[in-house]
Amino acid sequence: MENDINWSSLPFGYVKTDYNVRTYYRNGKWGSLEISSSEHVDLHIAATSLHYGQESFEGLKAFMGKDGKIRLFRWEENAKRMQNSAKGILMAEVPTDLFKEAIYKVINLNKRFVPPYGSGASLYVRPLLIGSGPQVGVKPANEYLFMVFVSPVGPYFKEGFKPVNMLLTREFDRAAPLGTGKYKVGGNYAASLTSMEKAHEGGFANVLYLDSKEKKYIDECGPANFFGIKNNTYITPKSDSILPSITNMSLITLAEELGLKTERRPVAETELESFEEVGACGTAAVISPIGKIVDETGKEYFYGNQPGKISTKLYNKLLAIQTGDEADKFGWVDFVE
Ligand code: PLP
Ligand code: COI
């Protein structure tokens, strides 16, 4: 069955598809995957995910190539990161084989929602792990539910590959250095909502967070990592409270390919004025060049109204690998069959 989605004007949002997949962890083991066409889950009122935030999610994208083959980008890294998040908040880990089976199955079941090559859209895959067993005291659940749904998506920032403006905040923190910022758990995103709303109200695409301990170093950029470029060097913050981005890790490799030096180290706010290009990177954001950073006192760092040269090269190279236009020399792409 065809569908009438206008692929090239798709926002980053939820679109109902045909199926999702689910499985429970009970009595110490994972069950087999169920296919569901319901968009709902039936959950115990005392489930730990509802009360104490035992929840982790992932996000990855599937792309249609010119050759009609569906490609997944670095899914094993998402499996690993979800295992790490599960460890971080004491949930049952989803084994890599089960993660793979689930994402391949849900993509295959929803093939008609994979946006066509050249549309600029992709199929966003959202694995989700939640504590489904009841507790009233603050304790980990005995039962977990792992689900994966998909949604065709366009660019995360409505600007697409155009510079966005960011609000640098000192009034809000997203995560603490010894807290959960390095895990992809729902609580971090709940903690980011008020600051994001403030940013949106001020006409900014998102928030740039400083480290919550010293308020001196750049942490990350809403749901994306931060990078800056100067003197032919790709520089990205090292911090214990940011999510290790798979896109950022890939861009470091690609920057080296392009002949840049790369550095992962603390990036002081004062360094912002010396960057030639800055951007946000992530699965949803891909590369979003940043045109301007403004703090709450009105202090401004301006980078330009057009994407920088190196950001553009990195963006094109990443997308070319993801869609199969460029050879997958790093072994990052798997075909979904
Ligand atoms: N930082 C945060 C807080 C995120 O939510 C994401 C998105 O997953 C990223 C960074 C980028 O990570 P990745 O490139 O693995 O999608
Ligand atoms: C992603 O880039 O996959 C994200 O998870 C970002 C976001 C929509 C939370």
mmCIF file of C-alpha atoms and ligand atoms in Angstrom:
data_model
loop_
_atom_site.group_PDB
_atom_site.id
_atom_site.type_symbol
_atom_site.label_atom_id
_atom_site.label_comp_id
_atom_site.label_asym_id
_atom_site.label_seq_id
_atom_site.Cartn_x
_atom_site.Cartn_y
_atom_site.Cartn_z
ATOM 1 C CA MET A 1 0.000 0.000 0.000
ATOM 2 C CA GLU A 2 1.289 3.436 -0.927
ATOM 3 C CA ASN A 3 0.789 6.415 1.320
ATOM 4 C CA ASP A 4 0.162 10.074 0.708
ATOM 5 C CA ILE A 5 2.911 11.582 2.853
ATOM 6 C CA ASN A 6 4.534 14.703 1.450
ATOM 7 C CA TRP A 7 8.087 13.519 2.168
ATOM 8 C CA SER A 8 9.934 16.719 1.432
ATOM 9 C CA SER A 9 7.893 18.816 3.861
ATOM 10 C CA LEU A 10 7.899 16.323 6.734
ATOM 11 C CA PRO A 11 8.736 17.847 10.116
ATOM 12 C CA PHE A 12 10.562 15.919 12.862
ATOM 13 C CA GLY A 13 7.498 14.397 14.501
ATOM 14 C CA TYR A 14 5.336 11.379 15.088
ATOM 15 C CA VAL A 15 3.615 9.738 12.159
ATOM 16 C CA LYS A 16 1.456 6.686 12.751
ATOM 17 C CA THR A 17 2.901 3.646 10.996
ATOM 18 C CA ASP A 18 1.582 0.101 10.621
ATOM 19 C CA TYR A 19 3.443 -1.785 13.335
ATOM 20 C CA ASN A 20 5.724 -1.615 16.347
ATOM 21 C CA VAL A 21 7.506 -4.447 18.164
ATOM 22 C CA ARG A 22 7.665 -5.251 21.876
ATOM 23 C CA THR A 23 9.033 -7.764 24.312
ATOM 24 C CA TYR A 24 9.087 -8.162 28.095
ATOM 25 C CA TYR A 25 11.844 -9.076 30.496
ATOM 26 C CA ARG A 26 10.252 -11.296 33.145
ATOM 27 C CA ASN A 27 11.685 -13.717 35.695
ATOM 28 C CA GLY A 28 15.206 -12.870 34.668
ATOM 29 C CA LYS A 29 14.845 -13.358 30.920
ATOM 30 C CA TRP A 30 13.673 -11.682 27.734
ATOM 31 C CA GLY A 31 10.661 -13.113 25.921
ATOM 32 C CA SER A 32 10.160 -13.265 22.177
ATOM 33 C CA LEU A 33 9.273 -10.206 20.118
ATOM 34 C CA GLU A 34 5.613 -9.450 19.568
ATOM 35 C CA ILE A 35 4.375 -7.446 16.610
ATOM 36 C CA SER A 36 1.698 -4.926 17.484
ATOM 37 C CA SER A 37 -0.429 -2.508 15.512
ATOM 38 C CA SER A 38 -1.579 -0.674 18.634
ATOM 39 C CA GLU A 39 -0.048 2.691 19.495
ATOM 40 C CA HIS A 40 -0.722 2.105 23.178
ATOM 41 C CA VAL A 41 0.733 0.121 26.052
ATOM 42 C CA ASP A 42 -1.091 -1.320 28.992
ATOM 43 C CA LEU A 43 0.953 -0.415 32.037
ATOM 44 C CA HIS A 44 0.749 -1.163 35.757
ATOM 45 C CA ILE A 45 -0.134 2.004 37.710
ATOM 46 C CA ALA A 46 2.899 1.430 39.942
ATOM 47 C CA ALA A 47 5.360 0.816 37.069
ATOM 48 C CA THR A 48 8.752 2.291 37.996
ATOM 49 C CA SER A 49 8.979 4.156 34.673
ATOM 50 C CA LEU A 50 5.924 6.187 35.631
ATOM 51 C CA HIS A 51 7.110 7.096 39.120
ATOM 52 C CA TYR A 52 10.858 7.002 39.269
ATOM 53 C CA GLY A 53 11.847 7.543 35.671
ATOM 54 C CA GLN A 54 13.262 4.096 34.927
ATOM 55 C CA GLU A 55 13.284 4.747 31.209
ATOM 56 C CA SER A 56 15.816 4.914 28.423
ATOM 57 C CA PHE A 57 15.369 5.544 24.717
ATOM 58 C CA GLU A 58 17.496 5.574 21.605
ATOM 59 C CA GLY A 59 17.254 7.252 18.241
ATOM 60 C CA LEU A 60 18.714 6.125 14.927
ATOM 61 C CA LYS A 61 17.861 6.581 11.296
ATOM 62 C CA ALA A 62 17.248 4.330 8.299
ATOM 63 C CA PHE A 63 17.858 5.777 4.837
ATOM 64 C CA MET A 64 16.706 4.720 1.386
ATOM 65 C CA GLY A 65 19.601 4.579 -1.068
ATOM 66 C CA LYS A 66 19.562 5.325 -4.785
ATOM 67 C CA ASP A 67 19.812 1.548 -5.253
ATOM 68 C CA GLY A 68 16.495 0.990 -3.413
ATOM 69 C CA LYS A 69 18.239 -0.576 -0.414
ATOM 70 C CA ILE A 70 17.485 0.510 3.130
ATOM 71 C CA ARG A 71 20.556 1.424 5.161
ATOM 72 C CA LEU A 72 20.948 1.725 8.918
ATOM 73 C CA PHE A 73 23.692 3.851 10.376
ATOM 74 C CA ARG A 74 25.858 2.458 13.228
ATOM 75 C CA TRP A 75 22.987 0.669 15.005
ATOM 76 C CA GLU A 76 25.405 -1.351 17.158
ATOM 77 C CA GLU A 77 26.530 1.862 18.839
ATOM 78 C CA ASN A 78 22.926 2.602 19.786
ATOM 79 C CA ALA A 79 22.568 -0.931 21.174
ATOM 80 C CA LYS A 80 25.708 -0.407 23.263
ATOM 81 C CA ARG A 81 24.589 2.980 24.491
ATOM 82 C CA MET A 82 21.200 1.632 25.522
ATOM 83 C CA GLN A 83 22.963 -1.129 27.478
ATOM 84 C CA ASN A 84 25.035 1.535 29.180
ATOM 85 C CA SER A 85 21.952 3.625 29.991
ATOM 86 C CA ALA A 86 20.251 0.504 31.392
ATOM 87 C CA LYS A 87 23.261 -0.139 33.627
ATOM 88 C CA GLY A 88 23.233 3.499 34.717
ATOM 89 C CA ILE A 89 19.697 3.347 36.104
ATOM 90 C CA LEU A 90 19.598 -0.366 37.042
ATOM 91 C CA MET A 91 17.369 -1.704 34.269
ATOM 92 C CA ALA A 92 17.627 -5.054 32.495
ATOM 93 C CA GLU A 93 19.936 -4.682 29.498
ATOM 94 C CA VAL A 94 18.673 -5.453 26.011
ATOM 95 C CA PRO A 95 21.150 -7.860 24.401
ATOM 96 C CA THR A 96 22.600 -6.682 21.088
ATOM 97 C CA ASP A 97 20.981 -9.584 19.154
ATOM 98 C CA LEU A 98 17.535 -8.739 20.472
ATOM 99 C CA PHE A 99 18.065 -5.034 19.764
ATOM 100 C CA LYS A 100 19.056 -5.899 16.197
ATOM 101 C CA GLU A 101 16.150 -8.287 15.669
ATOM 102 C CA ALA A 102 13.714 -5.639 16.933
ATOM 103 C CA ILE A 103 14.951 -2.748 14.801
ATOM 104 C CA TYR A 104 15.298 -4.829 11.644
ATOM 105 C CA LYS A 105 11.849 -6.305 12.136
ATOM 106 C CA VAL A 106 10.091 -3.002 12.756
ATOM 107 C CA ILE A 107 11.759 -1.391 9.722
ATOM 108 C CA ASN A 108 10.857 -4.322 7.484
ATOM 109 C CA LEU A 109 7.258 -4.230 8.696
ATOM 110 C CA ASN A 110 7.021 -0.526 7.932
ATOM 111 C CA LYS A 111 8.939 -0.378 4.641
ATOM 112 C CA ARG A 112 6.294 1.784 3.018
ATOM 113 C CA PHE A 113 7.189 4.545 5.500
ATOM 114 C CA VAL A 114 10.856 4.725 4.556
ATOM 115 C CA PRO A 115 11.128 8.085 2.777
ATOM 116 C CA PRO A 116 12.401 7.896 -0.815
ATOM 117 C CA TYR A 117 15.986 8.643 -1.750
ATOM 118 C CA GLY A 118 16.529 12.326 -2.351
ATOM 119 C CA SER A 119 13.559 13.509 -0.272
ATOM 120 C CA GLY A 120 15.745 14.758 2.563
ATOM 121 C CA ALA A 121 13.676 12.675 4.981
ATOM 122 C CA SER A 122 14.511 9.410 6.730
ATOM 123 C CA LEU A 123 12.894 6.779 8.920
ATOM 124 C CA TYR A 124 13.573 7.553 12.572
ATOM 125 C CA VAL A 125 13.787 4.427 14.711
ATOM 126 C CA ARG A 126 12.929 4.877 18.373
ATOM 127 C CA PRO A 127 13.826 1.977 20.722
ATOM 128 C CA LEU A 128 12.423 2.411 24.217
ATOM 129 C CA LEU A 129 13.146 0.496 27.424
ATOM 130 C CA ILE A 130 10.971 1.034 30.485
ATOM 131 C CA GLY A 131 10.531 -0.390 33.961
ATOM 132 C CA SER A 132 7.066 -1.948 33.688
ATOM 133 C CA GLY A 133 6.987 -3.834 36.988
ATOM 134 C CA PRO A 134 5.435 -2.248 40.091
ATOM 135 C CA GLN A 135 7.294 -0.769 43.060
ATOM 136 C CA VAL A 136 6.203 1.810 45.578
ATOM 137 C CA GLY A 137 9.505 2.235 47.358
ATOM 138 C CA VAL A 138 12.342 3.667 45.270
ATOM 139 C CA LYS A 139 13.681 0.422 43.812
ATOM 140 C CA PRO A 140 14.353 -0.931 40.349
ATOM 141 C CA ALA A 141 11.522 -2.914 38.728
ATOM 142 C CA ASN A 142 11.531 -6.669 38.347
ATOM 143 C CA GLU A 143 9.928 -6.447 34.920
ATOM 144 C CA TYR A 144 10.928 -4.404 31.834
ATOM 145 C CA LEU A 145 9.336 -3.667 28.487
ATOM 146 C CA PHE A 146 11.418 -3.036 25.366
ATOM 147 C CA MET A 147 9.613 -1.537 22.381
ATOM 148 C CA VAL A 148 10.582 -0.050 19.056
ATOM 149 C CA PHE A 149 8.461 2.199 16.888
ATOM 150 C CA VAL A 150 9.385 4.135 13.772
ATOM 151 C CA SER A 151 8.333 7.434 12.274
ATOM 152 C CA PRO A 152 9.298 9.073 8.991
ATOM 153 C CA VAL A 153 10.940 12.403 9.806
ATOM 154 C CA GLY A 154 12.337 15.524 8.242
ATOM 155 C CA PRO A 155 14.828 17.952 9.820
ATOM 156 C CA TYR A 156 14.825 18.427 13.604
ATOM 157 C CA PHE A 157 15.238 22.179 13.346
ATOM 158 C CA LYS A 158 12.755 23.655 10.901
ATOM 159 C CA GLU A 159 15.590 25.665 9.356
ATOM 160 C CA GLY A 160 17.090 22.410 7.938
ATOM 161 C CA PHE A 161 20.741 22.871 6.992
ATOM 162 C CA LYS A 162 20.707 26.595 7.762
ATOM 163 C CA PRO A 163 22.217 28.352 10.756
ATOM 164 C CA VAL A 164 20.090 28.375 13.927
ATOM 165 C CA ASN A 165 20.409 30.644 16.940
ATOM 166 C CA MET A 166 21.094 29.254 20.406
ATOM 167 C CA LEU A 167 20.439 30.615 23.875
ATOM 168 C CA LEU A 168 23.404 30.113 26.164
ATOM 169 C CA THR A 169 21.904 29.634 29.611
ATOM 170 C CA ARG A 170 23.292 30.172 33.084
ATOM 171 C CA GLU A 171 19.882 29.876 34.692
ATOM 172 C CA PHE A 172 19.325 26.202 33.974
ATOM 173 C CA ASP A 173 21.252 22.948 34.121
ATOM 174 C CA ARG A 174 20.342 19.809 32.267
ATOM 175 C CA ALA A 175 22.463 17.327 34.174
ATOM 176 C CA ALA A 176 25.171 17.115 36.834
ATOM 177 C CA PRO A 177 28.696 15.722 36.334
ATOM 178 C CA LEU A 178 28.094 12.730 38.599
ATOM 179 C CA GLY A 179 24.450 12.393 37.569
ATOM 180 C CA THR A 180 22.732 10.855 34.553
ATOM 181 C CA GLY A 181 23.728 13.259 31.765
ATOM 182 C CA LYS A 182 25.854 10.635 30.045
ATOM 183 C CA TYR A 183 22.895 8.235 29.802
ATOM 184 C CA LYS A 184 20.018 8.575 27.408
ATOM 185 C CA VAL A 185 17.288 8.543 30.036
ATOM 186 C CA GLY A 186 13.985 10.408 30.031
ATOM 187 C CA GLY A 187 14.715 12.405 33.199
ATOM 188 C CA ASN A 188 17.411 14.409 31.429
ATOM 189 C CA TYR A 189 14.897 15.513 28.825
ATOM 190 C CA ALA A 190 12.280 16.422 31.454
ATOM 191 C CA ALA A 191 15.016 18.518 33.086
ATOM 192 C CA SER A 192 15.615 20.336 29.802
ATOM 193 C CA LEU A 193 12.032 21.343 29.035
ATOM 194 C CA THR A 194 11.797 24.643 30.920
ATOM 195 C CA SER A 195 15.052 25.956 29.476
ATOM 196 C CA MET A 196 14.034 24.882 25.971
ATOM 197 C CA GLU A 197 10.712 26.615 26.347
ATOM 198 C CA LYS A 198 12.509 29.759 27.408
ATOM 199 C CA ALA A 199 14.759 29.474 24.369
ATOM 200 C CA HIS A 200 11.807 28.979 22.031
ATOM 201 C CA GLU A 201 9.970 31.937 23.531
ATOM 202 C CA GLY A 202 13.017 34.082 22.822
ATOM 203 C CA GLY A 203 13.077 32.920 19.195
ATOM 204 C CA PHE A 204 16.016 30.514 19.666
ATOM 205 C CA ALA A 205 16.147 27.020 18.218
ATOM 206 C CA ASN A 206 17.494 25.544 21.446
ATOM 207 C CA VAL A 207 19.684 25.911 24.516
ATOM 208 C CA LEU A 208 23.423 25.748 24.900
ATOM 209 C CA TYR A 209 24.221 24.421 28.379
ATOM 210 C CA LEU A 210 27.294 25.169 30.419
ATOM 211 C CA ASP A 211 28.808 22.597 32.770
ATOM 212 C CA SER A 212 26.722 22.643 35.932
ATOM 213 C CA LYS A 213 29.643 22.554 38.360
ATOM 214 C CA GLU A 214 31.728 25.554 37.331
ATOM 215 C CA LYS A 215 29.516 27.217 34.729
ATOM 216 C CA LYS A 216 32.626 27.776 32.682
ATOM 217 C CA TYR A 217 32.705 25.121 30.001
ATOM 218 C CA ILE A 218 30.367 24.309 27.132
ATOM 219 C CA ASP A 219 28.407 21.119 27.739
ATOM 220 C CA GLU A 220 25.953 20.435 24.950
ATOM 221 C CA CYS A 221 23.294 21.899 22.816
ATOM 222 C CA GLY A 222 19.753 20.739 23.610
ATOM 223 C CA PRO A 223 19.433 17.209 22.248
ATOM 224 C CA ALA A 224 22.730 17.424 20.385
ATOM 225 C CA ASN A 225 26.474 17.707 21.003
ATOM 226 C CA PHE A 226 28.385 20.899 20.329
ATOM 227 C CA PHE A 227 31.398 21.363 18.064
ATOM 228 C CA GLY A 228 33.510 24.320 17.030
ATOM 229 C CA ILE A 229 36.019 24.712 14.222
ATOM 230 C CA LYS A 230 39.077 26.942 14.127
ATOM 231 C CA ASN A 231 42.590 26.755 12.713
ATOM 232 C CA ASN A 232 41.679 23.653 10.714
ATOM 233 C CA THR A 233 40.738 21.847 13.939
ATOM 234 C CA TYR A 234 37.446 20.198 14.923
ATOM 235 C CA ILE A 235 36.943 20.752 18.650
ATOM 236 C CA THR A 236 34.224 19.193 20.777
ATOM 237 C CA PRO A 237 33.638 19.280 24.549
ATOM 238 C CA LYS A 238 34.770 16.504 26.824
ATOM 239 C CA SER A 239 32.352 16.355 29.733
ATOM 240 C CA ASP A 240 30.919 13.739 32.081
ATOM 241 C CA SER A 241 27.446 15.209 31.860
ATOM 242 C CA ILE A 242 26.863 15.053 28.105
ATOM 243 C CA LEU A 243 25.544 12.221 25.979
ATOM 244 C CA PRO A 244 28.284 10.490 23.961
ATOM 245 C CA SER A 245 26.919 11.278 20.507
ATOM 246 C CA ILE A 246 27.372 8.704 17.760
ATOM 247 C CA THR A 247 27.120 11.465 15.163
ATOM 248 C CA ASN A 248 29.865 13.446 16.894
ATOM 249 C CA MET A 249 32.071 10.351 17.086
ATOM 250 C CA SER A 250 31.528 9.850 13.335
ATOM 251 C CA LEU A 251 32.229 13.515 12.539
ATOM 252 C CA ILE A 252 35.555 13.264 14.366
ATOM 253 C CA THR A 253 36.537 10.442 12.012
ATOM 254 C CA LEU A 254 35.271 12.341 8.963
ATOM 255 C CA ALA A 255 37.032 15.539 10.030
ATOM 256 C CA GLU A 256 40.286 13.582 10.182
ATOM 257 C CA GLU A 257 39.517 12.221 6.712
ATOM 258 C CA LEU A 258 39.165 15.794 5.501
ATOM 259 C CA GLY A 259 42.591 16.609 6.894
ATOM 260 C CA LEU A 260 41.485 18.427 10.045
ATOM 261 C CA LYS A 261 42.997 17.957 13.457
ATOM 262 C CA THR A 262 40.519 16.938 16.116
ATOM 263 C CA GLU A 263 40.334 17.641 19.831
ATOM 264 C CA ARG A 264 37.946 16.387 22.473
ATOM 265 C CA ARG A 265 38.603 18.498 25.547
ATOM 266 C CA PRO A 266 36.941 20.981 27.882
ATOM 267 C CA VAL A 267 35.845 24.003 25.852
ATOM 268 C CA ALA A 268 35.656 27.182 27.912
ATOM 269 C CA GLU A 269 32.848 29.603 27.174
ATOM 270 C CA THR A 270 35.479 32.279 26.587
ATOM 271 C CA GLU A 271 36.706 30.252 23.619
ATOM 272 C CA LEU A 272 33.410 30.800 21.797
ATOM 273 C CA GLU A 273 34.643 34.045 20.309
ATOM 274 C CA SER A 274 37.569 32.351 18.624
ATOM 275 C CA PHE A 275 35.635 29.749 16.612
ATOM 276 C CA GLU A 276 35.223 30.207 12.876
ATOM 277 C CA GLU A 277 32.262 27.807 12.705
ATOM 278 C CA VAL A 278 30.129 26.189 15.386
ATOM 279 C CA GLY A 279 27.345 23.656 15.218
ATOM 280 C CA ALA A 280 25.110 21.143 16.950
ATOM 281 C CA CYS A 281 25.264 17.505 15.915
ATOM 282 C CA GLY A 282 23.132 14.449 16.552
ATOM 283 C CA THR A 283 20.959 11.871 14.848
ATOM 284 C CA ALA A 284 17.954 14.164 14.755
ATOM 285 C CA ALA A 285 19.920 17.389 14.296
ATOM 286 C CA VAL A 286 22.465 15.836 11.830
ATOM 287 C CA ILE A 287 24.611 18.978 11.666
ATOM 288 C CA SER A 288 22.803 22.162 12.506
ATOM 289 C CA PRO A 289 25.140 25.073 11.934
ATOM 290 C CA ILE A 290 24.841 27.741 14.604
ATOM 291 C CA GLY A 291 24.605 31.291 13.336
ATOM 292 C CA LYS A 292 24.500 33.093 16.634
ATOM 293 C CA ILE A 293 24.830 32.327 20.338
ATOM 294 C CA VAL A 294 23.281 34.805 22.764
ATOM 295 C CA ASP A 295 23.456 34.582 26.553
ATOM 296 C CA GLU A 296 20.899 35.768 29.077
ATOM 297 C CA THR A 297 22.612 39.133 29.483
ATOM 298 C CA GLY A 298 22.405 39.751 25.736
ATOM 299 C CA LYS A 299 26.075 39.012 25.027
ATOM 300 C CA GLU A 300 26.363 37.736 21.482
ATOM 301 C CA TYR A 301 28.683 35.524 19.460
ATOM 302 C CA PHE A 302 28.028 35.737 15.734
ATOM 303 C CA TYR A 303 29.169 33.143 13.207
ATOM 304 C CA GLY A 304 27.251 33.984 10.051
ATOM 305 C CA ASN A 305 23.984 33.551 8.208
ATOM 306 C CA GLN A 306 25.314 30.796 5.974
ATOM 307 C CA PRO A 307 26.668 27.373 6.919
ATOM 308 C CA GLY A 308 30.467 27.357 7.192
ATOM 309 C CA LYS A 309 32.643 25.607 4.602
ATOM 310 C CA ILE A 310 33.853 22.811 6.842
ATOM 311 C CA SER A 311 30.449 22.179 8.425
ATOM 312 C CA THR A 312 29.016 21.883 4.916
ATOM 313 C CA LYS A 313 31.694 19.395 3.852
ATOM 314 C CA LEU A 314 31.127 17.308 6.984
ATOM 315 C CA TYR A 315 27.360 17.377 6.517
ATOM 316 C CA ASN A 316 27.557 16.313 2.886
ATOM 317 C CA LYS A 317 30.024 13.540 3.633
ATOM 318 C CA LEU A 318 27.994 12.140 6.515
ATOM 319 C CA LEU A 319 24.770 12.106 4.499
ATOM 320 C CA ALA A 320 26.529 10.612 1.476
ATOM 321 C CA ILE A 321 27.721 7.694 3.604
ATOM 322 C CA GLN A 322 24.336 7.274 5.283
ATOM 323 C CA THR A 323 22.456 7.131 1.986
ATOM 324 C CA GLY A 324 25.059 5.063 0.154
ATOM 325 C CA ASP A 325 26.197 7.798 -2.262
ATOM 326 C CA GLU A 326 29.710 7.479 -0.898
ATOM 327 C CA ALA A 327 31.547 4.236 -0.155
ATOM 328 C CA ASP A 328 31.127 3.009 3.408
ATOM 329 C CA LYS A 329 34.812 2.822 4.107
ATOM 330 C CA PHE A 330 34.448 2.695 7.888
ATOM 331 C CA GLY A 331 31.865 -0.112 7.954
ATOM 332 C CA TRP A 332 29.171 2.113 9.493
ATOM 333 C CA VAL A 333 26.261 1.055 7.317
ATOM 334 C CA ASP A 334 24.181 -2.125 7.394
ATOM 335 C CA PHE A 335 21.482 -3.140 4.938
ATOM 336 C CA VAL A 336 18.097 -3.946 6.354
ATOM 337 C CA GLU A 337 16.604 -7.058 4.780
HETATM 338 N N1 PLP B 1 22.998 14.840 23.160
HETATM 339 C C1 PLP B 1 21.752 14.581 23.552
HETATM 340 C C2 PLP B 1 21.290 15.088 24.855
HETATM 341 C C3 PLP B 1 20.895 13.823 22.711
HETATM 342 O O1 PLP B 1 19.642 13.572 23.067
HETATM 343 C C4 PLP B 1 21.394 13.353 21.485
HETATM 344 C C5 PLP B 1 20.557 12.546 20.616
HETATM 345 O O2 PLP B 1 20.579 11.366 20.624
HETATM 346 C C6 PLP B 1 22.712 13.657 21.131
HETATM 347 C C7 PLP B 1 23.485 14.406 21.984
HETATM 348 C C8 PLP B 1 23.296 13.171 19.845
HETATM 349 O O3 PLP B 1 23.587 11.813 19.896
HETATM 350 P P1 PLP B 1 23.578 10.921 18.601
HETATM 351 O O4 PLP B 1 24.504 11.536 17.642
HETATM 352 O O5 PLP B 1 24.041 9.583 19.052
HETATM 353 O O6 PLP B 1 22.179 10.906 18.119
HETATM 354 C C1 COI B 2 18.223 11.925 18.524
HETATM 355 O O1 COI B 2 18.983 12.699 17.940
HETATM 356 O O2 COI B 2 18.015 10.784 18.159
HETATM 357 C C2 COI B 2 17.500 12.333 19.688
HETATM 358 O O3 COI B 2 17.219 11.499 20.475
HETATM 359 C C3 COI B 2 17.155 13.711 19.820
HETATM 360 C C4 COI B 2 15.822 13.956 20.389
HETATM 361 C C5 COI B 2 14.678 14.009 19.507
HETATM 362 C C6 COI B 2 15.602 13.644 21.791
#
